[in-house]
Amino acid sequence: MTIGDVMEMPKTLDTVPALEKAEALTITDRRTGRVYEVPIANDTIRAIDLRQIKVKPDDFGLMSYDPAFMNTASCKSRITFIDGDKGILRYRGYPIDQLAENCTYLEVAYLLLYGELPNSKQYQEWKRNITFHTMIHESLKKFMDGFNYDAHPMGMLIATVAAMSTLYPDAHNIHDPSSRTKQTHRLIAKMPTLAAFAYRHSMGMPYVYPDNSLSYAENFLNMLFKMPSESYKPNPVISKALDVLFILHADHEQNCGTNAMRSVGSSHADPYSSVAGAAAALYGPLHGGANEEVLKMLAEIGSKEKVPAFIKEVKEGKGEKRLMGFGHRVYKNYDPRAKIIKRMADEVFDVTGKNPLLDIALELERIALQDDYFVKRKLYPNVDFYSGLIYQAIGMPTAAFTVLFAIPRTSGWIAQWGEMLQDPEQKIARPRQVYIGLDERQFVPIDKR
Ligand code: ACO
């Protein structure tokens, strides 16, 4: 496999001959008494197979209705596996804890994109390609300067990554594997630079250019925290922790942001525009923005003693007020990423000093995990519950937390985008609707309304 093979998919996607194996669903339409056989493959039926079910020949046919994709698979994927009930997360088959323990983020990004961990030669070449694309166009710097001093770093990141589409017109050649490879290098390399510049702009500090002698995480820390007047050496414990956090956030199958990436990309928009769409989805407080909300919540609670009262408020709020960093659409068990982060937090706090909000977080977790409300609904800490405490301890302002999520998720977004483009079954994403509005009516002139 060479770099040029990036994101190639095997041609045979699945297609188990379901009916031959008698794997089928028999449906009786009680409206007509007709019986239909619908093939089952991978424990899934194809929604389009329901279309044949009609009362009259000119009916549109039966559809499935699934707001928020609660039980609809939008694609077949070979990238990330999650078993939410068991709390399992694997990238390309490798358990997340093994990757977090033994790999660098760049090895994991390669794994997500190419399907295999790199050998030494591939890794050196990959690292070199990423390192040599970290500089951003000077006009992007000016673009960044145009934001108000208090602009949210995620807003700046989304806008500047979208602006990259104007600087690299070759990115529109999405069907050319070499162009996809080039944009992949650019995106993974430049996201930390954009994120660091957004942070420096919001702090009113001069930008620090990338330093090719540093690792991916060290370079990011250097661009964030180096003062022009002083030398700066990133602490190895902090840069290692950041690298592990990057691994944990790199991909998470069809979450809201990735679904946006695939959806925007399905119209054959360039990858910068698609990443901007995905990052915009990530920005929301129910998704990647939750890490910021967790810290606000912990600060609002203020002390360990006030935790029971807060939990009571959440329960009485009946969904209005949520325990941020708790609950997940897929995990109905402890999020495996949260477990790793919780363990790592102690190592970071040994260097930075303990985050005073940690005690509140631990108490919140302790009480929630024993409380019937949370137990019954299978609400456990998710990745965002502890990550913010580490980000805060290393000196990141709360508003910048979600950009720390967007940087590593970029590799997952691109891997998913590449898979989507090469999947012969994929088309422009275009859901159906159930129209429940008025039937046809006649126009009424304004003076008669
Ligand atoms: N606090 C209190 N109650 C909750 C929470 C929570 N954090 N999460 C879910 N619930 C309750 C809901 O009120 C609902 O109760 P009900 O059955 O009495 O109506 C039940 O649990 C199911 O919740 P849904 O909203 O239907 O679950 P869904 O799968 O749609 O939502 C989500 C998942 C959005 C993550 C939700 O758990 C949540 O809002 N959590 C807080 C925000 C958060 O931490 N987001 C980050 C997720 S991880 C990520 O995106 C990186």
Coordinates of C-alpha atoms and ligand atoms in Angstrom, one line a residue:
M1 CA 0.0 0.0 0.0
T2 CA 1.4 3.4 -0.9
I3 CA 0.4 6.9 0.2
G4 CA -1.4 7.3 -3.2
D5 CA -3.8 4.5 -2.2
V6 CA -5.3 6.7 0.4
M7 CA -8.8 5.7 1.4
E8 CA -9.3 3.0 -1.3
M9 CA -12.2 0.7 -0.4
P10 CA -12.4 -3.0 -1.3
K11 CA -14.9 -3.4 -4.1
T12 CA -17.1 -6.0 -2.4
L13 CA -19.0 -4.1 0.2
D14 CA -21.1 -6.9 1.5
T15 CA -24.2 -8.1 -0.3
V16 CA -24.8 -11.4 1.4
P17 CA -27.3 -13.1 -0.9
A18 CA -29.9 -12.8 1.8
L19 CA -32.8 -14.6 0.2
E20 CA -30.7 -17.6 -0.7
K21 CA -29.9 -17.9 3.0
A22 CA -33.5 -17.4 3.8
E23 CA -32.6 -14.3 5.8
A24 CA -35.6 -12.3 5.1
L25 CA -38.4 -10.5 6.7
T26 CA -42.0 -11.4 5.9
I27 CA -44.3 -8.4 6.0
T28 CA -48.1 -8.6 5.8
D29 CA -49.7 -5.4 4.8
R30 CA -53.0 -5.5 6.6
R31 CA -54.4 -2.8 4.4
T32 CA -54.3 -5.1 1.4
G33 CA -53.6 -8.5 2.8
R34 CA -50.5 -8.8 0.6
V35 CA -47.4 -10.4 1.8
Y36 CA -43.8 -9.2 1.0
E37 CA -40.4 -10.8 1.5
V38 CA -37.7 -8.2 2.3
P39 CA -34.1 -9.4 2.4
I40 CA -32.1 -9.0 5.6
A41 CA -28.3 -8.5 5.4
N42 CA -26.1 -7.5 8.4
D43 CA -29.2 -7.5 10.6
T44 CA -30.6 -4.7 8.4
I45 CA -33.3 -4.3 5.8
R46 CA -33.1 -1.7 3.1
A47 CA -35.6 1.0 3.5
I48 CA -36.0 1.2 -0.3
D49 CA -37.3 -2.4 -0.2
L50 CA -40.4 -1.0 1.6
R51 CA -41.2 1.1 -1.4
Q52 CA -42.9 -1.8 -3.3
I53 CA -45.6 -1.9 -0.5
K54 CA -48.5 0.0 -1.9
V55 CA -52.3 0.1 -1.6
K56 CA -52.9 1.4 -5.2
P57 CA -50.4 1.0 -8.0
D58 CA -49.8 4.8 -8.3
D59 CA -49.1 5.2 -4.5
F60 CA -45.6 6.4 -3.7
G61 CA -45.0 3.3 -1.6
L62 CA -44.2 2.7 2.1
M63 CA -41.4 4.7 3.7
S64 CA -39.7 4.4 7.1
Y65 CA -39.9 7.5 9.4
D66 CA -36.9 8.0 11.7
P67 CA -36.3 11.5 13.0
A68 CA -32.7 11.9 14.3
F69 CA -31.7 8.5 12.7
M70 CA -32.5 6.6 15.9
N71 CA -32.5 3.3 14.1
T72 CA -31.3 4.0 10.6
A73 CA -27.9 3.1 9.2
S74 CA -26.8 5.7 6.6
C75 CA -23.8 3.8 5.3
K76 CA -21.7 0.7 5.6
S77 CA -18.3 1.5 7.1
R78 CA -15.1 -0.3 7.9
I79 CA -13.6 2.5 10.0
T80 CA -14.9 2.5 13.6
F81 CA -16.8 0.0 15.6
I82 CA -18.8 0.8 18.7
D83 CA -20.8 -1.5 20.9
G84 CA -22.6 1.0 23.1
D85 CA -24.0 -1.5 25.5
K86 CA -20.7 -3.0 26.3
G87 CA -18.7 0.2 26.1
I88 CA -16.4 -0.9 23.3
L89 CA -14.7 1.4 20.8
R90 CA -12.3 0.2 18.1
Y91 CA -10.6 1.9 15.2
R92 CA -10.1 -0.5 12.3
G93 CA -10.5 -3.4 14.7
Y94 CA -8.0 -2.1 17.3
P95 CA -9.3 -1.5 20.8
I96 CA -9.1 2.2 21.7
D97 CA -7.2 1.6 24.9
Q98 CA -4.4 -0.3 23.0
L99 CA -4.1 2.6 20.6
A100 CA -4.1 5.2 23.3
E101 CA -1.4 3.2 25.2
N102 CA 0.9 2.5 22.3
C103 CA 0.5 4.9 19.4
T104 CA 0.9 8.5 18.5
Y105 CA -2.1 10.5 17.2
L106 CA -0.5 10.6 13.7
E107 CA -0.2 6.8 13.6
V108 CA -3.8 6.6 14.5
A109 CA -4.8 9.2 11.9
Y110 CA -3.0 7.1 9.3
L111 CA -4.8 4.0 10.5
L112 CA -8.2 5.6 10.2
L113 CA -7.4 6.8 6.7
Y114 CA -5.5 3.9 5.2
G115 CA -6.9 1.0 7.2
E116 CA -3.6 -0.2 8.6
L117 CA -1.1 1.1 11.1
P118 CA 2.0 2.5 9.2
N119 CA 5.3 0.6 9.2
S120 CA 8.4 2.8 10.1
K121 CA 9.0 3.9 6.5
Q122 CA 5.3 4.8 5.9
Y123 CA 5.2 6.6 9.3
Q124 CA 8.3 8.7 8.5
E125 CA 6.9 9.7 5.2
W126 CA 3.4 10.5 6.7
K127 CA 4.9 12.5 9.5
R128 CA 7.0 14.4 7.0
N129 CA 4.0 15.2 4.8
I130 CA 2.0 16.5 7.7
T131 CA 4.9 18.5 9.2
F132 CA 5.6 20.2 5.9
H133 CA 2.0 21.4 5.5
T134 CA 1.5 23.1 8.8
M135 CA 2.1 26.6 7.6
I136 CA -1.1 28.5 6.6
H137 CA -1.5 31.0 3.7
E138 CA -0.8 34.6 4.9
S139 CA -4.2 35.7 3.8
L140 CA -5.7 33.3 6.3
K141 CA -3.8 35.1 9.0
K142 CA -5.3 38.4 7.8
F143 CA -8.7 36.8 7.6
M144 CA -8.3 35.8 11.3
D145 CA -7.3 39.3 12.1
G146 CA -10.7 40.5 10.9
F147 CA -12.6 38.8 13.7
N148 CA -13.7 40.7 16.7
Y149 CA -11.5 40.3 19.8
D150 CA -14.2 38.3 21.6
A151 CA -15.1 36.0 18.6
H152 CA -15.6 32.4 19.7
P153 CA -12.6 30.2 18.6
M154 CA -15.0 27.6 17.1
G155 CA -16.6 30.3 14.9
M156 CA -13.2 31.4 13.8
L157 CA -12.1 27.9 13.1
I158 CA -15.2 27.0 11.1
A159 CA -14.9 30.2 9.0
T160 CA -11.2 29.9 8.3
V161 CA -11.3 26.2 7.4
A162 CA -14.1 27.1 4.9
A163 CA -12.0 29.9 3.6
M164 CA -9.2 27.4 2.8
S165 CA -11.5 26.1 0.0
T166 CA -10.9 29.5 -1.8
L167 CA -7.1 29.1 -1.5
Y168 CA -6.9 25.5 -2.9
P169 CA -9.0 25.3 -6.0
D170 CA -7.4 21.9 -6.7
A171 CA -9.4 20.6 -3.8
H172 CA -12.5 20.5 -6.0
N173 CA -11.0 17.5 -7.9
I174 CA -12.5 15.2 -5.3
H175 CA -12.4 12.2 -7.6
D176 CA -8.6 12.5 -8.1
P177 CA -6.9 10.3 -5.4
S178 CA -3.7 12.4 -5.5
S179 CA -5.7 15.6 -4.9
R180 CA -7.6 13.9 -2.0
T181 CA -4.2 12.9 -0.5
K182 CA -2.9 16.5 -0.8
Q183 CA -6.0 18.0 0.9
T184 CA -5.8 15.3 3.6
H185 CA -2.2 16.4 4.4
R186 CA -3.2 20.0 4.4
L187 CA -6.2 19.6 6.6
I188 CA -4.6 17.4 9.2
A189 CA -1.5 19.7 9.3
K190 CA -3.2 23.0 9.3
M191 CA -6.1 22.5 11.7
P192 CA -3.8 22.9 14.7
T193 CA -2.4 26.1 13.2
L194 CA -5.8 27.6 12.6
A195 CA -6.9 26.6 16.1
A196 CA -3.8 28.1 17.7
F197 CA -4.1 31.3 15.7
A198 CA -7.8 31.6 16.7
Y199 CA -6.8 31.2 20.3
R200 CA -3.9 33.7 20.0
H201 CA -6.2 36.2 18.3
S202 CA -8.8 35.9 21.1
M203 CA -6.0 36.5 23.6
G204 CA -4.6 39.5 21.7
M205 CA -1.3 37.7 21.4
P206 CA 1.0 37.5 18.3
Y207 CA 0.7 34.4 16.2
V208 CA 3.5 31.8 16.6
Y209 CA 4.4 29.9 13.4
P210 CA 4.7 26.1 13.3
D211 CA 8.1 24.6 14.3
N212 CA 9.0 21.6 12.2
S213 CA 11.3 20.2 14.9
L214 CA 8.4 19.5 17.2
S215 CA 5.9 16.6 17.3
Y216 CA 2.3 17.2 16.3
A217 CA 1.1 17.8 19.9
E218 CA 4.2 19.7 20.9
N219 CA 4.0 22.0 17.9
F220 CA 0.4 22.8 18.8
L221 CA 1.3 23.6 22.4
N222 CA 4.2 25.7 21.2
M223 CA 1.9 27.7 18.8
L224 CA -0.6 28.2 21.7
F225 CA 1.7 29.1 24.6
K226 CA 5.0 30.4 23.3
M227 CA 5.8 34.0 24.2
P228 CA 7.9 35.8 21.6
S229 CA 10.2 37.1 24.3
E230 CA 10.8 33.7 25.9
S231 CA 11.8 30.2 25.0
Y232 CA 9.1 27.5 25.6
K233 CA 9.5 23.8 26.0
P234 CA 6.3 21.8 26.1
N235 CA 6.1 19.6 29.1
P236 CA 6.4 15.9 27.9
V237 CA 3.5 14.8 30.2
I238 CA 1.2 17.5 28.8
S239 CA 2.1 16.9 25.2
K240 CA 1.7 13.1 25.7
A241 CA -1.7 13.7 27.4
L242 CA -2.8 16.0 24.5
D243 CA -1.7 13.3 22.0
V244 CA -3.8 10.7 23.8
L245 CA -6.8 13.0 23.9
F246 CA -6.3 13.5 20.1
I247 CA -6.4 9.7 19.7
L248 CA -9.6 9.4 21.8
H249 CA -11.3 12.0 19.7
A250 CA -10.2 11.0 16.3
D251 CA -13.3 9.2 15.1
H252 CA -16.6 8.0 16.5
E253 CA -18.5 6.6 13.5
Q254 CA -21.7 8.3 12.4
N255 CA -22.0 11.0 15.0
C256 CA -23.7 14.4 14.2
G257 CA -20.4 16.0 12.9
T258 CA -19.4 13.0 10.8
N259 CA -22.9 12.8 9.4
A260 CA -22.6 16.4 8.4
M261 CA -19.3 15.7 6.8
R262 CA -20.7 12.9 4.7
S263 CA -23.9 14.8 4.0
V264 CA -22.1 18.0 2.7
G265 CA -19.5 15.9 1.0
S266 CA -22.2 13.8 -0.8
S267 CA -23.0 16.9 -2.9
H268 CA -19.3 16.7 -4.0
A269 CA -18.4 19.9 -2.3
D270 CA -14.7 20.2 -1.7
P271 CA -13.3 18.8 1.6
Y272 CA -12.7 22.2 3.2
S273 CA -16.3 23.1 2.9
S274 CA -17.3 19.7 4.2
V275 CA -15.0 19.9 7.2
A276 CA -16.4 23.4 7.9
G277 CA -19.9 21.8 7.9
A278 CA -18.8 19.0 10.2
A279 CA -17.1 21.4 12.6
A280 CA -20.3 23.5 12.7
A281 CA -22.2 20.5 13.8
L282 CA -19.6 19.7 16.4
Y283 CA -19.9 23.2 17.8
G284 CA -23.3 22.6 19.3
P285 CA -23.6 22.0 23.1
L286 CA -25.2 18.6 22.6
H287 CA -22.2 17.4 20.7
G288 CA -18.5 18.6 20.9
G289 CA -19.6 21.9 22.6
A290 CA -20.5 19.8 25.7
N291 CA -16.9 19.9 27.0
E292 CA -17.3 23.7 27.4
E293 CA -20.7 23.3 29.0
V294 CA -19.4 20.8 31.5
L295 CA -16.9 23.3 32.9
K296 CA -19.5 26.0 33.0
M297 CA -21.8 23.6 34.9
L298 CA -19.1 22.6 37.4
A299 CA -18.2 26.2 38.0
E300 CA -21.9 27.0 38.5
I301 CA -22.3 24.2 41.0
G302 CA -19.3 25.7 42.9
S303 CA -18.7 23.1 45.6
K304 CA -19.0 19.4 46.3
E305 CA -21.7 20.1 48.9
K306 CA -24.0 21.6 46.3
V307 CA -23.9 18.5 44.0
P308 CA -27.0 16.8 45.5
A309 CA -29.1 20.0 45.0
F310 CA -27.9 20.3 41.4
I311 CA -28.8 16.6 40.7
K312 CA -32.2 17.2 42.1
E313 CA -32.7 20.2 39.8
V314 CA -31.7 18.1 36.8
K315 CA -34.1 15.4 37.7
E316 CA -37.0 17.8 38.3
G317 CA -36.1 19.7 35.1
K318 CA -37.3 16.6 33.2
G319 CA -34.9 17.0 30.3
E320 CA -34.9 20.9 30.4
K321 CA -31.7 21.0 32.4
R322 CA -29.1 18.3 31.7
L323 CA -26.1 16.9 33.4
M324 CA -23.6 18.0 30.7
G325 CA -21.0 15.4 29.8
F326 CA -23.5 12.6 30.7
G327 CA -25.5 10.4 28.4
H328 CA -24.8 9.3 24.8
R329 CA -26.9 8.2 21.9
V330 CA -24.9 5.1 21.4
Y331 CA -23.1 4.4 24.8
K332 CA -25.5 2.9 27.4
N333 CA -22.5 2.1 29.5
Y334 CA -19.4 4.0 30.6
D335 CA -17.8 5.7 27.6
P336 CA -14.4 3.9 27.2
R337 CA -12.8 7.2 26.2
A338 CA -14.0 8.8 29.5
K339 CA -12.4 5.9 31.4
I340 CA -9.0 6.6 29.8
I341 CA -9.2 10.3 30.3
K342 CA -10.1 9.9 34.0
R343 CA -7.1 7.8 34.5
M344 CA -4.8 10.2 32.6
A345 CA -6.1 13.2 34.5
D346 CA -4.0 12.4 37.6
E347 CA -0.8 12.4 35.6
V348 CA -1.6 15.8 34.2
F349 CA -2.6 17.2 37.6
D350 CA 0.7 16.0 39.0
V351 CA 2.3 18.5 36.6
T352 CA -0.3 21.3 36.6
G353 CA -1.7 21.0 40.1
K354 CA -5.1 19.6 40.6
N355 CA -8.0 21.3 38.9
P356 CA -10.3 22.4 41.8
L357 CA -13.3 21.4 39.8
L358 CA -12.2 17.8 39.8
D359 CA -13.7 17.1 43.2
I360 CA -17.1 18.4 42.1
A361 CA -16.9 16.2 39.0
L362 CA -16.1 13.1 40.9
E363 CA -18.9 13.8 43.4
L364 CA -21.3 14.4 40.5
E365 CA -20.3 11.1 38.9
R366 CA -20.5 9.2 42.2
I367 CA -24.0 10.4 43.0
A368 CA -25.4 10.2 39.5
L369 CA -24.2 6.6 39.0
Q370 CA -26.1 5.5 42.1
D371 CA -29.2 7.6 41.3
D372 CA -32.2 5.7 39.9
Y373 CA -32.9 8.5 37.3
F374 CA -29.5 8.1 35.7
V375 CA -29.3 4.3 36.2
K376 CA -32.7 3.7 34.6
R377 CA -31.8 5.8 31.6
K378 CA -28.3 4.4 31.3
L379 CA -26.7 7.8 31.6
Y380 CA -22.9 7.5 32.1
P381 CA -20.1 10.0 31.8
N382 CA -19.1 10.6 28.2
V383 CA -15.8 11.8 26.6
D384 CA -16.6 15.4 27.4
F385 CA -17.1 14.9 31.2
Y386 CA -13.4 14.8 32.1
S387 CA -11.6 16.2 29.0
G388 CA -12.4 19.8 29.8
L389 CA -10.8 19.5 33.3
I390 CA -7.5 18.6 31.6
Y391 CA -7.8 21.3 28.9
Q392 CA -8.4 23.8 31.6
A393 CA -5.5 22.5 33.7
I394 CA -3.1 22.9 30.7
G395 CA -4.2 26.5 30.4
M396 CA -6.8 26.5 27.7
P397 CA -9.7 28.9 28.1
T398 CA -13.1 27.2 28.2
A399 CA -14.2 28.7 24.9
A400 CA -11.4 27.0 23.1
F401 CA -12.2 23.4 24.2
T402 CA -14.2 22.4 21.2
V403 CA -11.4 23.4 18.8
L404 CA -9.3 20.8 20.6
F405 CA -11.9 18.3 19.7
A406 CA -12.1 19.4 16.0
I407 CA -8.4 19.1 15.4
P408 CA -8.1 15.3 15.8
R409 CA -11.7 14.6 14.6
T410 CA -10.5 16.0 11.2
S411 CA -8.7 12.7 10.5
G412 CA -11.9 10.8 11.2
W413 CA -14.0 13.2 9.1
I414 CA -11.6 12.8 6.1
A415 CA -11.5 9.0 6.5
Q416 CA -15.3 8.8 6.5
W417 CA -15.5 11.3 3.6
G418 CA -13.1 9.2 1.5
E419 CA -15.0 6.0 2.3
M420 CA -18.3 7.7 1.3
L421 CA -16.8 8.9 -2.1
Q422 CA -15.6 5.4 -3.0
D423 CA -18.8 3.6 -1.9
P424 CA -20.7 2.8 -5.1
E425 CA -23.9 2.7 -3.2
Q426 CA -23.7 6.3 -1.9
K427 CA -25.4 9.2 -3.6
I428 CA -26.2 12.8 -2.7
A429 CA -27.8 12.6 0.8
R430 CA -31.4 13.6 0.5
P431 CA -33.9 12.3 3.1
R432 CA -37.6 12.0 2.4
Q433 CA -40.2 13.8 4.6
V434 CA -43.7 13.0 5.7
Y435 CA -45.7 16.1 4.6
I436 CA -48.3 17.0 7.2
G437 CA -49.1 20.5 5.9
L438 CA -52.2 21.8 4.1
D439 CA -53.5 20.2 1.0
E440 CA -53.7 22.3 -2.2
R441 CA -55.6 25.6 -1.8
Q442 CA -56.3 28.6 -4.0
F443 CA -54.3 31.9 -3.9
V444 CA -56.0 34.8 -2.2
P445 CA -55.0 38.4 -3.2
I446 CA -53.6 40.5 -0.4
D447 CA -56.6 42.8 0.0
K448 CA -58.9 39.7 0.5
R449 CA -56.8 38.0 3.2
Ligands
ACO1 N1 -28.9 14.7 31.9 C1 -30.1 14.5 32.4 N2 -31.0 13.7 31.6 C2 -30.6 13.2 30.5 C3 -29.3 13.5 30.0 C4 -28.4 14.3 30.8 N3 -27.2 14.5 30.3 N4 -29.2 12.9 28.7 C5 -30.3 12.3 28.5 N5 -31.2 12.5 29.5 C6 -32.5 11.9 29.7 C7 -33.5 12.6 28.7 O1 -34.2 13.7 29.4 C8 -34.5 11.5 28.4 O2 -35.3 11.3 29.5 P1 -36.9 10.8 29.3 O3 -36.7 9.4 28.8 O4 -37.5 10.9 30.7 O5 -37.5 11.8 28.4 C9 -33.6 10.3 28.3 O6 -32.4 10.6 29.2 C10 -33.1 10.0 26.9 O7 -32.4 11.1 26.4 P2 -32.5 11.5 24.9 O8 -32.3 13.0 24.8 O9 -33.6 10.9 24.2 O10 -31.2 10.8 24.4 P3 -30.4 11.1 23.1 O11 -29.7 9.8 22.6 O12 -31.2 11.8 22.1 O13 -29.3 12.2 23.5 C11 -27.3 13.2 24.2 C12 -28.0 11.9 23.7 C13 -27.7 14.4 23.3 C14 -25.8 13.0 24.3 C15 -27.9 13.5 25.7 O14 -27.5 12.4 26.5 C16 -27.4 14.8 26.2 O15 -28.0 15.9 25.9 N6 -26.3 14.8 27.1 C17 -25.7 16.0 27.6 C18 -24.9 16.7 26.5 C19 -23.6 16.0 26.3 O16 -22.8 15.6 27.2 N7 -23.3 15.8 25.0 C20 -22.0 15.2 24.5 C21 -22.3 13.8 23.9 S1 -20.7 13.1 23.5 C22 -20.3 13.9 22.1 O17 -21.1 14.3 21.3 C23 -18.9 14.1 21.8

